[in-house]
Coordinates of C-alpha atoms and ligand atoms in Angstrom, one line a residue:
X1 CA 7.5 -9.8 15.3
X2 CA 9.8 -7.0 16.9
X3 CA 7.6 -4.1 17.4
X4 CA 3.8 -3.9 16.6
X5 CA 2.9 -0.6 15.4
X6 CA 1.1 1.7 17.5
X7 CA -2.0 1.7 15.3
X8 CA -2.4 -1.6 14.1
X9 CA -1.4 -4.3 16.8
X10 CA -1.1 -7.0 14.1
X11 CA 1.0 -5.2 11.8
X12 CA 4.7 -5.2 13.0
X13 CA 6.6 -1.8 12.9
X14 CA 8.8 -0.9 9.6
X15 CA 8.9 3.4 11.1
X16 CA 10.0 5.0 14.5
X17 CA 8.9 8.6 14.9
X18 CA 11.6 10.3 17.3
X19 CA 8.8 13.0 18.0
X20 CA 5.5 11.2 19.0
X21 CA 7.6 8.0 20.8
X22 CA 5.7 5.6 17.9
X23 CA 6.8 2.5 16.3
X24 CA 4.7 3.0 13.2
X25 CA 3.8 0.7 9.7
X26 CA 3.7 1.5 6.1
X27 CA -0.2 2.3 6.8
X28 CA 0.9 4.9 9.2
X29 CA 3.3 7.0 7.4
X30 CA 3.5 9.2 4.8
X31 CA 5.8 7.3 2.1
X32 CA 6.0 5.7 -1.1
X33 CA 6.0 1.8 -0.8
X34 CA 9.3 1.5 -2.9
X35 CA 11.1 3.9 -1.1
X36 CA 12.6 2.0 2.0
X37 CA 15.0 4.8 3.8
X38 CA 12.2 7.8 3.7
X39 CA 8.8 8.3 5.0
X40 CA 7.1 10.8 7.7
X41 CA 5.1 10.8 10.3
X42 CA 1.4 11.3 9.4
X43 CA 0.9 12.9 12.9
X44 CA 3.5 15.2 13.2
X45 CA 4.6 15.1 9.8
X46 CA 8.3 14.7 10.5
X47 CA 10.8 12.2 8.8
X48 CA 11.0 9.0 10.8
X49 CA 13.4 6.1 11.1
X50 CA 13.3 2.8 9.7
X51 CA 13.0 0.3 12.6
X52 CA 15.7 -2.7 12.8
X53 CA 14.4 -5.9 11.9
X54 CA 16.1 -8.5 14.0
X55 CA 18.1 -8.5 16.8
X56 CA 20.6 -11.8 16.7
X57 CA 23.5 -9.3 16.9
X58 CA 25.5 -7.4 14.6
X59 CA 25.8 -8.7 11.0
X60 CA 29.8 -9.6 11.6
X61 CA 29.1 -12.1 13.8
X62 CA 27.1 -14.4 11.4
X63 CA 30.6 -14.4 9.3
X64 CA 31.9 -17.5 10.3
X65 CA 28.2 -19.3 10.3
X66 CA 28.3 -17.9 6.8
X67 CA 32.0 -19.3 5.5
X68 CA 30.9 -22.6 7.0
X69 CA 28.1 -23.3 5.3
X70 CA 29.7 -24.4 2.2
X71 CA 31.7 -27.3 3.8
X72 CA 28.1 -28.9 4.8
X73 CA 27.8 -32.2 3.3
X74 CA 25.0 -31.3 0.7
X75 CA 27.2 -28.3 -0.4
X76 CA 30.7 -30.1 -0.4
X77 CA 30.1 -31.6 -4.1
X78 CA 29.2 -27.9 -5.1
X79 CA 33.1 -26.9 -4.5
X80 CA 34.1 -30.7 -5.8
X81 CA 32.5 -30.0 -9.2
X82 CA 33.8 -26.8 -9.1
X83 CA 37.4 -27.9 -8.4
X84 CA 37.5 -31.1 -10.9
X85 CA 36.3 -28.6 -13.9
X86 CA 38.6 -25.7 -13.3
X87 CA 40.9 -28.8 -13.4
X88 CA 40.1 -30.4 -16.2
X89 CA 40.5 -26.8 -18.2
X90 CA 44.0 -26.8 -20.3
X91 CA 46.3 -24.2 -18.8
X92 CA 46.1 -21.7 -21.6
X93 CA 45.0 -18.2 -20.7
X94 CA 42.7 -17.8 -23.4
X95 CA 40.5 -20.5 -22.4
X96 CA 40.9 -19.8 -18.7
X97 CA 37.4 -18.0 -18.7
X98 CA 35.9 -21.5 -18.9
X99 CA 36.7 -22.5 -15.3
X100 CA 33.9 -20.4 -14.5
X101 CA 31.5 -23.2 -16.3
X102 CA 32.0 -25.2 -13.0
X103 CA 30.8 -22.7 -10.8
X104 CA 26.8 -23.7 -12.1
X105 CA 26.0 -25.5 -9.4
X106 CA 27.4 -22.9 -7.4
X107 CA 25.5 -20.3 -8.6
X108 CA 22.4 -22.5 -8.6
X109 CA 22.8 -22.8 -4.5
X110 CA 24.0 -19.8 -4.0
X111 CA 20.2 -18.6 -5.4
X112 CA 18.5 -21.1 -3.6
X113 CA 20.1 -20.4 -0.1
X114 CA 19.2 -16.4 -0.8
X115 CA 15.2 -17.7 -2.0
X116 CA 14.9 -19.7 0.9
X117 CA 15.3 -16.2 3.4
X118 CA 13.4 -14.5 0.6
X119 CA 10.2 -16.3 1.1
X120 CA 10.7 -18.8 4.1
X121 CA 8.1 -21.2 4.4
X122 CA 5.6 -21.1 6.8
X123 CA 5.9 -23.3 10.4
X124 CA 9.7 -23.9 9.4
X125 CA 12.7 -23.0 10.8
X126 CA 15.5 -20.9 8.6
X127 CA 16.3 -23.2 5.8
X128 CA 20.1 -22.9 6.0
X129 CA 20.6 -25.2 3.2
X130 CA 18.6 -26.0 0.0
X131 CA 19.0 -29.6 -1.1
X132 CA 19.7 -30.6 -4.5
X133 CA 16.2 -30.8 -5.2
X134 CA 16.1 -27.1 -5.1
X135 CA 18.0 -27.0 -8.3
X136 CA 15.7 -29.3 -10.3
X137 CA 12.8 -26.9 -10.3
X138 CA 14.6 -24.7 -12.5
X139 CA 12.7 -21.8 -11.1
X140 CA 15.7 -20.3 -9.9
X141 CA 18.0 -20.5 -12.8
X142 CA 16.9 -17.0 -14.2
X143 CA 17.9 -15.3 -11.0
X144 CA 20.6 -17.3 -10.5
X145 CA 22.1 -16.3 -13.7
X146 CA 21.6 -12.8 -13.2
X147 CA 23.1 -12.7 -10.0
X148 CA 26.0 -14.6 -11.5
X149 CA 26.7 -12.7 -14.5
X150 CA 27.9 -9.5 -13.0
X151 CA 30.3 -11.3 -10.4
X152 CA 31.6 -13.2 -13.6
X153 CA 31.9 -10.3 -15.3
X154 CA 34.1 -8.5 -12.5
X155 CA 35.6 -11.9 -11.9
X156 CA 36.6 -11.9 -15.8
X157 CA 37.6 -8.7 -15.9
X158 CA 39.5 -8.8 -13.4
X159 CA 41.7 -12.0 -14.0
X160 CA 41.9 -10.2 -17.6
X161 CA 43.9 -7.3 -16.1
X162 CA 46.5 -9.8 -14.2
X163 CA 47.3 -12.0 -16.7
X164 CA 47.4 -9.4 -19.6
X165 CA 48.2 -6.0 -17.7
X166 CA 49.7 -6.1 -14.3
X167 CA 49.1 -8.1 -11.0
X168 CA 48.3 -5.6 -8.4
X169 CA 45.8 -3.2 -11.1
X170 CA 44.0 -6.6 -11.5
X171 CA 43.5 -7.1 -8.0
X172 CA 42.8 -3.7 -7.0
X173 CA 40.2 -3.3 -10.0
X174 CA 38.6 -6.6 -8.7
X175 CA 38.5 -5.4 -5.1
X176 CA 36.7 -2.4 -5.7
X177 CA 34.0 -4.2 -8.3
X178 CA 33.0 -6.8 -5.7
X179 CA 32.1 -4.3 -3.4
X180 CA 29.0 -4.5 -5.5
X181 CA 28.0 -7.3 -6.1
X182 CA 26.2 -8.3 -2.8
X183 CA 23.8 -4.8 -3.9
X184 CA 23.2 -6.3 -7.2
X185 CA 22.3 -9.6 -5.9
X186 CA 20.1 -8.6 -3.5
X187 CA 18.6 -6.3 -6.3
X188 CA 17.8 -9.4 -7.9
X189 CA 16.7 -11.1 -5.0
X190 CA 13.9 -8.4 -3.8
X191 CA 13.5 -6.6 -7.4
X192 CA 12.7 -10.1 -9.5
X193 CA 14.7 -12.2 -11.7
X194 CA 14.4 -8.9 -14.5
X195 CA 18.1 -7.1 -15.9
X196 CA 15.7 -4.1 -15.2
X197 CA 16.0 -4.9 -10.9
X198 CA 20.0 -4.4 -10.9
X199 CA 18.4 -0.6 -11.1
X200 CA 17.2 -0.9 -7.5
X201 CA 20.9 -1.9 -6.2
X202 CA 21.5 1.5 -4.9
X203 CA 18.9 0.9 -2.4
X204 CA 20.6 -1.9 -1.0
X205 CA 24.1 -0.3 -0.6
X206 CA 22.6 2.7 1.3
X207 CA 19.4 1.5 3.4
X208 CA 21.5 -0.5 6.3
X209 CA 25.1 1.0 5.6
X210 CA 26.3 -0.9 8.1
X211 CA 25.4 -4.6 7.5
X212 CA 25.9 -4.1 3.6
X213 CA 30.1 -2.9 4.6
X214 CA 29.9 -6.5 6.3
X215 CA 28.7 -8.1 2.8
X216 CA 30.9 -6.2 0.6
X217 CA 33.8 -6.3 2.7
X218 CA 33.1 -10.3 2.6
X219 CA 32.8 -9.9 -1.2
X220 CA 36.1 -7.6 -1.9
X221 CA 38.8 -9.2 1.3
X222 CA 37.6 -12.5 0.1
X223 CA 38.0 -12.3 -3.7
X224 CA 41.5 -10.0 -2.8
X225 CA 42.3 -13.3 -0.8
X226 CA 41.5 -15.9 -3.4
X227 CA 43.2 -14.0 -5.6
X228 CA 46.5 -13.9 -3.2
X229 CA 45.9 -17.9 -2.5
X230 CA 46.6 -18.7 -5.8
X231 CA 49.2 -16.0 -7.1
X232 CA 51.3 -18.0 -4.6
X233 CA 49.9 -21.3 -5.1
X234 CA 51.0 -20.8 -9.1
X235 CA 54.2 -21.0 -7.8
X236 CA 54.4 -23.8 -6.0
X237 CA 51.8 -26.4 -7.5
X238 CA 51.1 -27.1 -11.0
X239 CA 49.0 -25.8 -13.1
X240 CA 45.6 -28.0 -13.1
X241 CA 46.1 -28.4 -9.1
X242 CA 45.9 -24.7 -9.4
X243 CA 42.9 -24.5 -11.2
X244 CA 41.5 -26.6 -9.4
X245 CA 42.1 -24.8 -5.9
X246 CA 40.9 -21.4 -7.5
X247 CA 37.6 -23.4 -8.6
X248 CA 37.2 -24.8 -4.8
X249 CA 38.2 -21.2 -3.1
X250 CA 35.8 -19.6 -5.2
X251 CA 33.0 -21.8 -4.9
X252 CA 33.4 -21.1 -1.1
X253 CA 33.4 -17.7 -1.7
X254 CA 30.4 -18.0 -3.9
X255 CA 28.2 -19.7 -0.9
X256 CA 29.4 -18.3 1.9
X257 CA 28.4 -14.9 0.5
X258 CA 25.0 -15.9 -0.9
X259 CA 24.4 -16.8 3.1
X260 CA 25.5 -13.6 4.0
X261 CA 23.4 -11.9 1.5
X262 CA 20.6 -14.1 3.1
X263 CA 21.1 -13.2 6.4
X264 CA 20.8 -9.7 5.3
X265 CA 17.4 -10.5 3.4
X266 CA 16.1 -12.5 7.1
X267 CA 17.1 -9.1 8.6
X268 CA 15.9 -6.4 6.3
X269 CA 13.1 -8.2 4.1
X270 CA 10.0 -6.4 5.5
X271 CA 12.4 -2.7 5.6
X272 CA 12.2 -3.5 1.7
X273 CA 8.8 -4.4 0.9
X274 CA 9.0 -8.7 1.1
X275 CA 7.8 -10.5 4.0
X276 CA 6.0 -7.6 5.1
X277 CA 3.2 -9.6 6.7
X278 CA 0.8 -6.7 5.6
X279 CA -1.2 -6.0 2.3
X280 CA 0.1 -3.3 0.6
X281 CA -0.6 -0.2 1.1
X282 CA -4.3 0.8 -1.2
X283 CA -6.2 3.6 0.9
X284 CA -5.4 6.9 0.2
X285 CA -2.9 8.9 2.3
X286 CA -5.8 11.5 3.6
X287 CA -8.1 9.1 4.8
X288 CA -5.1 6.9 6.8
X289 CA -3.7 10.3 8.0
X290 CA -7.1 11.0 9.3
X291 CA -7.0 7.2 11.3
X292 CA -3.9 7.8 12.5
X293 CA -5.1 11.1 13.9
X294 CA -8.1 9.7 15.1
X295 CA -6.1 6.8 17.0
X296 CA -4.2 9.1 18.4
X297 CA -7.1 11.6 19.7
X298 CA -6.3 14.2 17.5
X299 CA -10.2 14.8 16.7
X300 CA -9.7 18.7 16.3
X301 CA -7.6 18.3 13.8
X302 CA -9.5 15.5 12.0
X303 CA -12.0 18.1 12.5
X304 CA -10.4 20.6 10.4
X305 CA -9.0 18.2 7.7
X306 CA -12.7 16.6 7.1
X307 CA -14.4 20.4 7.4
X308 CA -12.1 21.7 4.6
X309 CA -12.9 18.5 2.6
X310 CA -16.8 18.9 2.6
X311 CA -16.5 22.5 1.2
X312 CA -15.1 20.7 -1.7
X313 CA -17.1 19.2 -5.0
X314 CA -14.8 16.0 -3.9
X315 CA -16.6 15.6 -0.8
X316 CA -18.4 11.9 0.0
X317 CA -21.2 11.0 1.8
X318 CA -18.4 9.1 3.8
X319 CA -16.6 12.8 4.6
X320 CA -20.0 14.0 5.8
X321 CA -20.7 11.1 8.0
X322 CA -17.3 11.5 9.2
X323 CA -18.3 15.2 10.3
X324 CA -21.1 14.7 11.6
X325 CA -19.8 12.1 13.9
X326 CA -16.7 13.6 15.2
X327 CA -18.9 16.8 15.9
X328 CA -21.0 14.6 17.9
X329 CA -18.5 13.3 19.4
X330 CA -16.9 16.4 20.5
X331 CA -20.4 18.0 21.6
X332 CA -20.5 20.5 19.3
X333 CA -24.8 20.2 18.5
X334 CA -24.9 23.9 17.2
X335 CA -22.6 23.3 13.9
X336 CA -24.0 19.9 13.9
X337 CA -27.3 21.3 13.7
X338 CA -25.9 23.8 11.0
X339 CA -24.5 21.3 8.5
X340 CA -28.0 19.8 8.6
X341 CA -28.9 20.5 5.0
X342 CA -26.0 20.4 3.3
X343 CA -25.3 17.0 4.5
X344 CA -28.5 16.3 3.7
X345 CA -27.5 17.4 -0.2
X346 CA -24.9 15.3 -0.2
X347 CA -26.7 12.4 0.8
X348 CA -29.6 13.3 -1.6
X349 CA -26.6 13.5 -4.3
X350 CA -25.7 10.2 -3.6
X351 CA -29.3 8.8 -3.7
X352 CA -28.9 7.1 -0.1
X353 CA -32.8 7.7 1.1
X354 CA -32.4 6.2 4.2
X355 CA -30.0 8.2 5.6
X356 CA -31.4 10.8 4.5
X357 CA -34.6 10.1 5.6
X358 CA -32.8 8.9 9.3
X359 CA -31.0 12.7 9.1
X360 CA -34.0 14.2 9.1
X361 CA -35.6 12.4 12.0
X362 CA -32.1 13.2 13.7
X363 CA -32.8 16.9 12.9
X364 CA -36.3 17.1 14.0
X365 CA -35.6 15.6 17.4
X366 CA -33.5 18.6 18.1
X367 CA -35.9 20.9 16.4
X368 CA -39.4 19.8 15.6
X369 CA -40.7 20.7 12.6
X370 CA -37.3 20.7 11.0
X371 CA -36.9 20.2 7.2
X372 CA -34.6 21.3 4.8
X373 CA -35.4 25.2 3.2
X374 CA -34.2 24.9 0.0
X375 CA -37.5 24.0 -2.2
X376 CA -35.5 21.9 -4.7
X377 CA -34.2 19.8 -1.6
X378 CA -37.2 18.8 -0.8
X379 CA -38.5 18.2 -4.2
X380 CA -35.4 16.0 -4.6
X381 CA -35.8 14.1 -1.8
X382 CA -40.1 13.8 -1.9
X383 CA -38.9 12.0 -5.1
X384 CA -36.6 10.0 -3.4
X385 CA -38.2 9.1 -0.3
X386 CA -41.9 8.2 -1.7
X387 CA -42.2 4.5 -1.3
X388 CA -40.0 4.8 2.3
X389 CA -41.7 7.7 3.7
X390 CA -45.1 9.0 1.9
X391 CA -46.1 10.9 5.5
X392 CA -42.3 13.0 5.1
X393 CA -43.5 13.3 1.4
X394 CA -46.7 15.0 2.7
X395 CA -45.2 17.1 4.7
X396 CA -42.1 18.5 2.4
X397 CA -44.9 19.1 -0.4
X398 CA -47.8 20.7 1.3
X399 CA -48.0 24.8 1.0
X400 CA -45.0 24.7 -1.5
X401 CA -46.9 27.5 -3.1
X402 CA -46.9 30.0 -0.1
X403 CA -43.7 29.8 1.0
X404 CA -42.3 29.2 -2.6
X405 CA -44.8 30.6 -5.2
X406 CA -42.0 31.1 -7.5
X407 CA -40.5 27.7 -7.7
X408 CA -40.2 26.0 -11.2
X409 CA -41.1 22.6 -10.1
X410 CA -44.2 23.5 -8.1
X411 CA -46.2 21.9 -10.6
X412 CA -44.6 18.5 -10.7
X413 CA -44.6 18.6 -7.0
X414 CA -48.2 19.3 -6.3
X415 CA -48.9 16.5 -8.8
X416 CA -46.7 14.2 -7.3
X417 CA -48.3 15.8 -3.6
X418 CA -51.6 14.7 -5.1
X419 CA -50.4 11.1 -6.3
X420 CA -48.8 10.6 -2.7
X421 CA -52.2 11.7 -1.1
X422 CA -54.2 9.2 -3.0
X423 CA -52.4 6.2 -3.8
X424 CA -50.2 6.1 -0.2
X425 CA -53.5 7.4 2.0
X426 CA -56.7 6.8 0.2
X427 CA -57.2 10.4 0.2
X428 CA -58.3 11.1 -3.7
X429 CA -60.9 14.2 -2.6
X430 CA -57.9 15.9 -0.8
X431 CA -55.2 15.3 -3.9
X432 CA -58.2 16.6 -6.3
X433 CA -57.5 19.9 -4.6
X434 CA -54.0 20.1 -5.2
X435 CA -54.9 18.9 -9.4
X436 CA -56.7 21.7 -9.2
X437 CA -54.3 23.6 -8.0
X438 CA -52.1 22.5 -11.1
X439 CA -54.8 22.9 -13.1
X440 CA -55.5 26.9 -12.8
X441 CA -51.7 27.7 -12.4
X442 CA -49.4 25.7 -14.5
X443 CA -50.3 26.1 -18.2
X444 CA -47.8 23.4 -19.2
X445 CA -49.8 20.9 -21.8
X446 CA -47.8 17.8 -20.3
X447 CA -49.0 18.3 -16.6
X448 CA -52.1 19.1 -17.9
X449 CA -52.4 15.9 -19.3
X450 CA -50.9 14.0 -16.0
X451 CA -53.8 15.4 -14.2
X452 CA -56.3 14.4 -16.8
X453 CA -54.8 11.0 -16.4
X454 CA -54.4 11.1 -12.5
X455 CA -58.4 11.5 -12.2
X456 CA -59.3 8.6 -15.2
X457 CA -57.3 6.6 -12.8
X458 CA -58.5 8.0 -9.0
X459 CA -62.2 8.1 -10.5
X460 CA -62.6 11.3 -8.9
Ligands
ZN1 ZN1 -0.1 1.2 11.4
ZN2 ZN1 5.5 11.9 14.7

């Protein structure tokens, strides 16, 4: 791992922000996972840079590891095949195009070597080279003939123009389509074996301009060269020898740039989205720009963020905890005491007794006496908190009617009052005083009835 980020030690960095001094991940910036050249900071909410992946040098400098590779034993029968095909193809221009057919192993490899950057296996070195077995899994093959059909096509077209047109249109045409190619591979490559990833190739060209000029000038000088090796080779050999050449030069080609494109995959994987190291990114972008600015001390203005949120019909019970904490934590007991009951709502909302119930012991620590004002609250909550706490159900009930004559549920909560009184405490001569309190002032039939029931049951 290069850098870790800031915020999460195990992560390693894909972000620099210029302005904080941070090597940042994906969790820490503000950025959509797909998009591997743009993202801000979620502290200061400026753009920041996408962070280098490996050192090992500039890019140029792998290029002669890279046009090695396919003289390796286990690649050398790649260019053979590849040469004794193309030879074996009568010289006729019309059926030139089938030459190509050789270049299946080729293209095979040249797949594998990419995959085996892609996804390197655990506790291994770099695979440089796939063996032969990494053909027979056929898992590659769709990749490997999507990656292959658009540097045929170019390939085609291109020896289309010089045979049939002119020489130098041919080349230059050539030249300029194999500047893309390396793009659309590793569009394949990163996107999925789908037509649909050559969309993503864009991102390739323009997210590390520098090492992609290395890959396509790879891809156009040495297509411009094979092409100039055998307009003078057609000269001066016959025909199948020079067939077969163009088969062996372009297999080399082939490989050598599917290790280049692999080196850049080592490189740049994790700047676009494999290899990452990290599960993607699945928490919201308010509640990571909130850790972030927790990390980084920033409470005031986690402060403000989580304040606005409460005020909203959105708000959790996780928001208010969040509150209540950080004004704890910042020493601010007057606003703590003030959001009392409304916290209290929420967690009432969300049916969490105990906290609620531990909120109010919180409360009344501060303030004996404390409980919430609102006469529906505590109806709400007496309901709530009967089994866990019938002495709190006591005392949110009792002289409902003085302080709240007016209240709609007084009934129902004198009646529950009364069952609290004498199932929880044994108390059925002091809950007959609150049925009779039902009794004379409620003249709904069905409470009626509950109190008729209430003292068949109490035998009062
Ligand atoms: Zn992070
Ligand atoms: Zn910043």
């Amino acid at each position: 791992m290069n850098q870790p980020c800031k915020y999460h030690p195990a992560t390693e960095a894909l972000w620099f922000c210029r302005h904080d001094g941070l090597f940042l991940c994906q969790q820490c910036v503000d950025g959509r996972e797909d998009n591997l050249v743009e993202a801000r900071c979620l502290l200061c909410n400026q753009d920041v840079e996408a962070t280098g992946q490996s050192g090992g040098g500039p890019l140029w400098q792998q290029l002669e590891r890279c046009l090695r590779l396919p003289f390796t034993p286990v690649l050398l029968p790649v260019l053979l095949v590849w040469g004794l095909v193309a030879a074996l193809i009568p010289p006729v221009p019309e059926l030139l195009a089938l030459t190509l057919l050789g270049g299946v192993p080729a293209f095979g490899f040249g797949q594998a070597i990419m995959a085996a950057r892609t996804h390197p296996r655990r506790g291994r070195a770099v695979v440089a080279v796939p063996g032969w077995d990494a053909l027979s899994s056929g898992l590659g093959w769709k990749g490997a003939l999507l990656q292959a059909a658009p540097a045929l096509l170019v390939l085609l077209l291109a020896g289309a123009l010089m045979l049939f047109f002119s020489v130098p249109v041919g080349l230059v045409v050539g030249a300029l389509l194999l500047l893309l190619v390396p793009a659309l591979w590793l569009a394949i490559q990163v996107q999925g074996a789908e037509p649909g990833s050559y969309a993503a190739a864009p991102t390739y060209l323009v997210s590390v301009p520098r090492d992609y000029a290395v890959a396509a000038g790879l891809a156009s000088v040495g297509g411009l060269l094979v092409g100039a090796v055998l307009l003078v080779a057609v000269d001066v050999m016959p025909s199948p020898l020079v067939q077969s050449l163009g088969g062996v030069l372009a297999a080399v080609w082939w490989l050598s740039l599917a290790a280049l494109c692999g080196e850049m995959l080592g490189r740049h994987g994790r700047l676009w989205g494999i290899n990452t190291g990290s599960a993607r990114v699945t928490t919201p972008l308010a509640a990571r720009r909130q850790n972030v600015q927790l990390c980084a001390g920033r409470y005031d203005k986690v402060l403000l963020s989580t304040a606005k949120i409460v005020k909203t019909k959105k708000a959790t019970v996780a928001d208010w905890q969040r509150l209540d904490r950080l004004l704890q934590v910042l020493g601010r007991e007057d606003e703590r005491r003030a959001n009392a009951e409304p916290y209290l709502d929420a967690l009432v909302s969300a049916e969490n007794w105990s906290a609620a119930r531990q909120l109010i012991a919180e409360q009344q620590q501060r303030q004996p006496q404390w409980l919430p004002g609102d006469p529906g609250l505590r109806w709400v909550l007496a309901r709530g908190l009967y089994d866990l706490d019938p002495k709190l159900v006591v005392n949110l009930l009792k002289e409902m009617h003085e302080r709240h004559p007016e209240f709609s549920e007084l009934g129902n909560a004198y009646l529950l009052l009364a069952r609290t009184l004498a199932e929880k405490f044994g108390l059925a001569g002091k809950a007959e005083q609150y049925l009779r309190f039902v009794e004379s002032h409620c003249r709904d039939a069905r409470l009626r009835q509950q109190v008729a029931e209430y003292r068949a049951a109490w035998g009062a």
